[in-house]
PDB file of C-alpha atoms in Angstrom:
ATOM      1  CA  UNK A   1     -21.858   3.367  10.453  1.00 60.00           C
ATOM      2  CA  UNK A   2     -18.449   1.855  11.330  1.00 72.00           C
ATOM      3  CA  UNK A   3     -17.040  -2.263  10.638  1.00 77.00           C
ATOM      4  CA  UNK A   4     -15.990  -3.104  14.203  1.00 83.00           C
ATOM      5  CA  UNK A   5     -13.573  -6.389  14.153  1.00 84.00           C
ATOM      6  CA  UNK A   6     -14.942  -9.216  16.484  1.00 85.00           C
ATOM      7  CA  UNK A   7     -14.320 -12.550  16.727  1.00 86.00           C
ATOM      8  CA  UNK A   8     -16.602 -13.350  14.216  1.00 86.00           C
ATOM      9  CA  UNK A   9     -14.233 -12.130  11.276  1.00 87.00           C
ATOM     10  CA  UNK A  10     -11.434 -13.749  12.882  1.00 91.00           C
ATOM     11  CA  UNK A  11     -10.020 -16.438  10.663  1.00 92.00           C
ATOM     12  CA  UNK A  12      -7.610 -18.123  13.049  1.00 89.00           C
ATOM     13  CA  UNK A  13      -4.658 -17.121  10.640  1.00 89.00           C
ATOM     14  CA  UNK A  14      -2.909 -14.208  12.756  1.00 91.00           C
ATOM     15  CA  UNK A  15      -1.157 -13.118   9.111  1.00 91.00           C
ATOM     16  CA  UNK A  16      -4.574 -12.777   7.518  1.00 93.00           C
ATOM     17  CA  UNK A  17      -6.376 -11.571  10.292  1.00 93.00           C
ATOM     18  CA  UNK A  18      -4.188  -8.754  11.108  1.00 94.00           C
ATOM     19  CA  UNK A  19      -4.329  -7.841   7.097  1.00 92.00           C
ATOM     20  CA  UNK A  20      -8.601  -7.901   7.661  1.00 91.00           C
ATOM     21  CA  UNK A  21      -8.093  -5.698  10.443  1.00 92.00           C
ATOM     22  CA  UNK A  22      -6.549  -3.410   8.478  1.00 91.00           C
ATOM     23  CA  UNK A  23      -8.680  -3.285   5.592  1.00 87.00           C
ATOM     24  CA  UNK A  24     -11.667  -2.954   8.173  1.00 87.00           C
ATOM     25  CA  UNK A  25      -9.986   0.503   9.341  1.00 89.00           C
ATOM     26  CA  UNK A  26      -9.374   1.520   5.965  1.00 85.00           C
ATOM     27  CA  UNK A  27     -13.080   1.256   5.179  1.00 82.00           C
ATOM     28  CA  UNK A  28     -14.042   3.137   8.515  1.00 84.00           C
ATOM     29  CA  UNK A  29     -11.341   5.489   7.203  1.00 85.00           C
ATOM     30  CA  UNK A  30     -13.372   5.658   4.163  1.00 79.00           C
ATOM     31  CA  UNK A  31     -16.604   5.903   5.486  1.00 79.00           C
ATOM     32  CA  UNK A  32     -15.662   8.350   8.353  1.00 82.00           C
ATOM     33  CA  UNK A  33     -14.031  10.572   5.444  1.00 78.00           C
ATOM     34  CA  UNK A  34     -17.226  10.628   3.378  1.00 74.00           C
ATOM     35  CA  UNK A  35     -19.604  11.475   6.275  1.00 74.00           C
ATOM     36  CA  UNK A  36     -17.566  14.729   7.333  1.00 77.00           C
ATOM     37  CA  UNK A  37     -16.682  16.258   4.126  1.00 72.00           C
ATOM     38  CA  UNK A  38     -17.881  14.000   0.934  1.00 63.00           C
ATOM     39  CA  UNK A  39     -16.883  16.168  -1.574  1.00 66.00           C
ATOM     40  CA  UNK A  40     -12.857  16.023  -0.037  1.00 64.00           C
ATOM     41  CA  UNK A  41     -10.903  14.117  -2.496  1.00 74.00           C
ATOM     42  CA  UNK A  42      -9.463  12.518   0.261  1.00 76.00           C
ATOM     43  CA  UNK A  43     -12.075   9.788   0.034  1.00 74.00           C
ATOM     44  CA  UNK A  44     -10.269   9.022  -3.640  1.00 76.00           C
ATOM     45  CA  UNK A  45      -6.844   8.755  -1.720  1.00 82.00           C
ATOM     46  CA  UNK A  46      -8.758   6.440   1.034  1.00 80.00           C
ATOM     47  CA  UNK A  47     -10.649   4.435  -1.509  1.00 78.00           C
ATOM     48  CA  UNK A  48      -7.399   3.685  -3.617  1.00 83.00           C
ATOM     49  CA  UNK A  49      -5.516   2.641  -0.633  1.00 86.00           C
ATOM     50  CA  UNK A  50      -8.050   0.603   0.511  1.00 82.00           C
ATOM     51  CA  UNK A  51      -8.425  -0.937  -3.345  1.00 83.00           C
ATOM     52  CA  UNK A  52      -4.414  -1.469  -3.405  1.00 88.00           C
ATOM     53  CA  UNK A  53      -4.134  -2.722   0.147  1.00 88.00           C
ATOM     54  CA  UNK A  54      -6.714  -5.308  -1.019  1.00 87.00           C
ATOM     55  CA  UNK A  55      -5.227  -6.365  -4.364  1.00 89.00           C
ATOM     56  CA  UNK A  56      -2.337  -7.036  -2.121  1.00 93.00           C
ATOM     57  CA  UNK A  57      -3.784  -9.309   0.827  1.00 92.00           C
ATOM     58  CA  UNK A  58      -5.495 -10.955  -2.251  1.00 93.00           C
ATOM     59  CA  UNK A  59      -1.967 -11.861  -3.332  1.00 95.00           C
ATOM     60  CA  UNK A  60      -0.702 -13.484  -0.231  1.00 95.00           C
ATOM     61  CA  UNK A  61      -3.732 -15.219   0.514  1.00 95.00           C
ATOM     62  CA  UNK A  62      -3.711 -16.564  -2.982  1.00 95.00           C
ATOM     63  CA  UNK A  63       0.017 -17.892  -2.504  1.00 95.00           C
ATOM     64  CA  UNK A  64      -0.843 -19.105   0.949  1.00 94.00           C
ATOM     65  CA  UNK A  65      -3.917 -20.965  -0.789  1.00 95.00           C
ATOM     66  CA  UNK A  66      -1.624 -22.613  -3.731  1.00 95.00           C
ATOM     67  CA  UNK A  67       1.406 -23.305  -1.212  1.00 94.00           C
ATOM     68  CA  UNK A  68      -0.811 -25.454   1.129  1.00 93.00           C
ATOM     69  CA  UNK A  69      -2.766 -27.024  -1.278  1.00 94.00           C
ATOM     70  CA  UNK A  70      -6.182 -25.707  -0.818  1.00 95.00           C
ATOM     71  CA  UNK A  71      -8.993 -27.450  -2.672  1.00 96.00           C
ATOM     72  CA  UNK A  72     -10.953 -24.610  -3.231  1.00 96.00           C
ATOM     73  CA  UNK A  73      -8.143 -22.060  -4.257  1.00 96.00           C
ATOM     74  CA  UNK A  74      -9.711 -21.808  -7.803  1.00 96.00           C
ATOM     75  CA  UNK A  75     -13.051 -20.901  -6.149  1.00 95.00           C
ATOM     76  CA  UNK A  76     -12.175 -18.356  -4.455  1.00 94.00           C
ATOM     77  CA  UNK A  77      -9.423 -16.880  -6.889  1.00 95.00           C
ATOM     78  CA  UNK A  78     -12.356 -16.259  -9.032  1.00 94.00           C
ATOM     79  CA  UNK A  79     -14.054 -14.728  -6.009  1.00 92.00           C
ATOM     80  CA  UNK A  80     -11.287 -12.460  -5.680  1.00 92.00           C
ATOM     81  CA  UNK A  81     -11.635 -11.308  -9.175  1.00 92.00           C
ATOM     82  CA  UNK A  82     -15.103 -10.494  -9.408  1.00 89.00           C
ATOM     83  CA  UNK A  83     -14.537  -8.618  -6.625  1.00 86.00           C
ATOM     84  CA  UNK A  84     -11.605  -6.958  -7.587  1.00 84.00           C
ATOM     85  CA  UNK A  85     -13.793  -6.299 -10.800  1.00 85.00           C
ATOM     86  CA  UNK A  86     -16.987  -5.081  -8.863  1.00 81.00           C
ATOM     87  CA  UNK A  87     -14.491  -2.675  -6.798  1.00 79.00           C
ATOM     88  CA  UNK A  88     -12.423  -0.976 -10.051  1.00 78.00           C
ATOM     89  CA  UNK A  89     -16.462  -0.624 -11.390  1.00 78.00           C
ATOM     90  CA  UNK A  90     -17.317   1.184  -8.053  1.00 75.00           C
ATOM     91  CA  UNK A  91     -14.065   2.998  -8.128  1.00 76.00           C
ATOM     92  CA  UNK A  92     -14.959   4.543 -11.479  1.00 79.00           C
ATOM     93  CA  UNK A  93     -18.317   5.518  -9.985  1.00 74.00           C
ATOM     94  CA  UNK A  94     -17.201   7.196  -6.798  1.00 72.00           C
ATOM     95  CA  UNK A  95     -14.439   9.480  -9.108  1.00 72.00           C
ATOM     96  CA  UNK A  96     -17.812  10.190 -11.557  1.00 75.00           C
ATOM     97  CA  UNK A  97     -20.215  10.988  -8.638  1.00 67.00           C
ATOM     98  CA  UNK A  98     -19.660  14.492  -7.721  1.00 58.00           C
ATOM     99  CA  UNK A  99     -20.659  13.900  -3.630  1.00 59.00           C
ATOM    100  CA  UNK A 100     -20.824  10.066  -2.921  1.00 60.00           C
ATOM    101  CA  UNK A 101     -23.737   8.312  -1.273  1.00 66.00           C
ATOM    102  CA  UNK A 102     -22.268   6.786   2.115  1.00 66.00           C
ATOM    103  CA  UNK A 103     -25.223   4.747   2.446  1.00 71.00           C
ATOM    104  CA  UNK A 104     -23.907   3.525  -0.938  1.00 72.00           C
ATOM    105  CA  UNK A 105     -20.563   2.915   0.114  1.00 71.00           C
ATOM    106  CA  UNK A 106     -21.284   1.480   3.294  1.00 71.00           C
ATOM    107  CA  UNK A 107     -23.552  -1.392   1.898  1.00 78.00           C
ATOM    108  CA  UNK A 108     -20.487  -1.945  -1.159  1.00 76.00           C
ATOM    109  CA  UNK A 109     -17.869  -2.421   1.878  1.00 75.00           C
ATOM    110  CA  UNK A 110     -19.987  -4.555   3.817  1.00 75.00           C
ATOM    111  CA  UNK A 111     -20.787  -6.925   1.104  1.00 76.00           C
ATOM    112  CA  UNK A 112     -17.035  -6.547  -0.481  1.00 73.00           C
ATOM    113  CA  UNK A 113     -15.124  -7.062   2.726  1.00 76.00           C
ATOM    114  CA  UNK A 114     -17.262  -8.527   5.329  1.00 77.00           C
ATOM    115  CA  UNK A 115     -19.129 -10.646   3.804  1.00 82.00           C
ATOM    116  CA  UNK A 116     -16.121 -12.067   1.847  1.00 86.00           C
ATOM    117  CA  UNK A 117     -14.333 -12.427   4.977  1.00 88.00           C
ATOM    118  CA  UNK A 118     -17.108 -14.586   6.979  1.00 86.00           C
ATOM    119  CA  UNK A 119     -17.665 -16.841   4.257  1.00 88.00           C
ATOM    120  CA  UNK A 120     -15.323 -17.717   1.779  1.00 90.00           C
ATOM    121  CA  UNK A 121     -12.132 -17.066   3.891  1.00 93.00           C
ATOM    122  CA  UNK A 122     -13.594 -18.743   7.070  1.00 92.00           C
ATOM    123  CA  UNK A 123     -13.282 -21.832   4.788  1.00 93.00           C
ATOM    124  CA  UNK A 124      -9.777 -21.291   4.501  1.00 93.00           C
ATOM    125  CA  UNK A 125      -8.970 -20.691   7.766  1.00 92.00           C
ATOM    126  CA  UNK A 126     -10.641 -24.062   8.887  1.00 91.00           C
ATOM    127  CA  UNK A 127      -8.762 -25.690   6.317  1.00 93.00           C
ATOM    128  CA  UNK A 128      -5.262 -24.230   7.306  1.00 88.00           C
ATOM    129  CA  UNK A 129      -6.212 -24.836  11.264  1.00 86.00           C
ATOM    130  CA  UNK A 130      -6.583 -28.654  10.138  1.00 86.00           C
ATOM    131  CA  UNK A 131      -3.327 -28.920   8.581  1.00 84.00           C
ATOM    132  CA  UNK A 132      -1.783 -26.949  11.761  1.00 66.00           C
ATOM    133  CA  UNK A 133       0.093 -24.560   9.899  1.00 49.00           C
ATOM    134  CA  UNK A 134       1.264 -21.832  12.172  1.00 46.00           C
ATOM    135  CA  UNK A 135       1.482 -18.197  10.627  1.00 47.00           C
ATOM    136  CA  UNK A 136       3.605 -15.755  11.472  1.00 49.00           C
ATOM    137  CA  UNK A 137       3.154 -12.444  11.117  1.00 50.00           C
ATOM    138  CA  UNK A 138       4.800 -10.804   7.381  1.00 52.00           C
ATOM    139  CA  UNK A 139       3.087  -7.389   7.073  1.00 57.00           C
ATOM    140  CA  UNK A 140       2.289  -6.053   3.744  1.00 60.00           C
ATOM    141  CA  UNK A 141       4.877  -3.668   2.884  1.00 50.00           C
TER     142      UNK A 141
END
């Protein structure tokens, strides 16, 4: 079951948004992997990519959070890591499972990265839309 981007996930922060997009295609990439050959280690390649990529949005968004002054950047720092905690635990448990349940990793992702994304970063796109802060677009590199 593939994450299709709508404008629901959209944040309003093209920077951010373009780094969701991405880490919604590397969790079809993931998924897609799993459901033709789930015993290929190139879910492990996927899944780290996916868990790096992440660790890295987390960064910016962080900085973007502190630079602007967003109330709730402690919040959702600690959102990020629990999350980043929950995904290093499922991590581990994908490299111990010898075939991995895509069921399993379809309802992580969603939770992880959707979820995540309509809730707690909505919030900070509203917030940077009211102080009219215009992103650019810096990819990850």
């Amino acid at each position: 079951m593939p994450f299709e981007w709508n404008d629901q996930l959209s944040i309003g922060i093209y920077e951010i948004d373009e780094q969701h997009k991405n880490l919604v295609a590397l969790a079809n990439e993931a998924l897609k992997s799993i459901h033709q050959d789930p015993e290929d280690e190139v879910i492990q390649i996927i899944i780290k990519e996916l868990v790096e990529y992440t660790w890295a949005h987390f960064q910016i968004e962080e900085k973007m959070m502190r630079d602007s002054g967003y109330p709730e950047y402690l919040t959702h720092q600690q959102e990020h890591q629990l999350l980043t905690r929950d995904v290093a635990q499922f991590q581990k448990q994908l490299l111990e499972a010898s075939i991995p349940d895509s069921r399993v990793v379809c309802e992580f992702i969603q939770h992880w990265l959707i979820y995540h994304i309509m809730d707690s970063d909505q919030h900070f796109g509203a917030f940077l839309k009211t102080l009219s802060i215009a992103a650019h677009p810096s990819p990850i590199t």
